[in-house]
Short mmCIF file of C-alpha atoms in Angstrom, two decimals:
data_model
loop_
_atom_site.label_atom_id
_atom_site.label_comp_id
_atom_site.label_asym_id
_atom_site.label_seq_id
_atom_site.Cartn_x
_atom_site.Cartn_y
_atom_site.Cartn_z
CA MET X 6 -57.11 63.25 96.13
CA PHE X 7 -54.99 66.17 97.31
CA GLU X 8 -55.22 67.10 100.86
CA PRO X 9 -53.48 70.01 103.06
CA ALA X 10 -50.83 68.39 105.40
CA GLY X 11 -49.80 70.91 106.99
CA ASP X 12 -46.06 73.14 106.39
CA GLY X 13 -46.89 72.99 102.80
CA ARG X 14 -46.85 69.52 102.39
CA THR X 15 -49.63 67.93 100.79
CA ASN X 16 -51.04 64.39 101.45
CA LEU X 17 -51.88 62.25 98.20
CA THR X 18 -54.32 59.62 98.43
CA PHE X 19 -55.05 56.96 95.36
CA CYS X 20 -58.66 56.36 95.86
CA TYR X 21 -60.23 53.20 93.95
CA SER X 22 -63.72 54.54 94.22
CA GLU X 23 -66.09 57.40 94.19
CA GLU X 24 -67.01 56.66 97.96
CA ALA X 25 -63.25 56.53 98.88
CA VAL X 26 -63.13 60.38 97.50
CA GLU X 27 -66.03 61.86 98.94
CA ASN X 28 -65.67 60.17 102.49
CA PRO X 29 -62.50 59.67 104.06
CA ASP X 30 -63.55 57.29 106.78
CA TYR X 31 -64.49 54.92 103.88
CA ARG X 32 -61.01 54.60 102.68
CA GLY X 33 -58.53 51.93 103.80
CA GLU X 34 -59.84 48.44 105.47
CA GLN X 35 -63.57 49.62 104.82
CA SER X 36 -62.96 49.99 101.15
CA PRO X 37 -64.43 46.77 99.51
CA LYS X 38 -61.11 46.66 97.43
CA LEU X 39 -57.73 47.15 98.24
CA SER X 40 -56.49 49.90 100.65
CA GLU X 41 -55.80 53.38 99.45
CA PRO X 42 -52.11 54.10 99.15
CA GLU X 43 -51.24 57.42 100.13
CA ALA X 44 -48.16 59.75 100.44
CA VAL X 45 -47.12 62.88 101.82
CA ALA X 46 -45.39 64.96 99.48
CA LEU X 47 -43.37 67.94 100.37
CA THR X 48 -44.70 70.60 98.01
CA GLN X 49 -48.12 70.35 96.05
CA ALA X 50 -45.94 70.29 92.66
CA LEU X 51 -44.24 67.07 93.80
CA ALA X 52 -48.09 65.46 94.40
CA GLU X 53 -48.92 66.66 90.91
CA THR X 54 -45.99 65.02 89.70
CA ILE X 55 -46.32 61.73 91.54
CA ALA X 56 -49.99 61.83 90.39
CA ASP X 57 -49.31 62.01 86.87
CA ALA X 58 -46.82 59.40 86.99
CA ALA X 59 -49.10 57.10 88.72
CA GLN X 60 -51.53 57.92 85.66
CA THR X 61 -49.09 57.14 83.22
CA TYR X 62 -48.22 53.46 84.87
CA LEU X 63 -51.94 53.04 84.73
CA ASP X 64 -52.75 54.12 81.42
CA THR X 65 -49.64 51.79 80.91
CA ILE X 66 -51.17 48.93 82.33
CA ARG X 67 -54.94 49.53 80.64
CA GLU X 68 -52.94 49.45 77.50
CA TYR X 69 -51.76 45.67 77.95
CA ASP X 70 -54.44 44.63 79.94
CA PRO X 71 -57.96 46.61 79.22
CA ASP X 72 -59.74 44.74 81.99
CA ALA X 73 -56.97 45.54 84.56
CA ASP X 74 -59.10 48.41 86.21
CA SER X 75 -62.17 46.28 86.81
#
């Protein structure tokens, strides 16, 4: 999920549940799973590159362990 962080920066949050995407107050410690990792990228393009790399990582994990996302 991308959110403006000011000065052209973008906050990038990896949410584990739809509830966390829809409700920012649900993220972190209130989430029933692990807290959602966050990063601030200097540009939207960098945030998108980070998100693409994270998706590639998850796809690779799922290739070796199909139950990894459960």
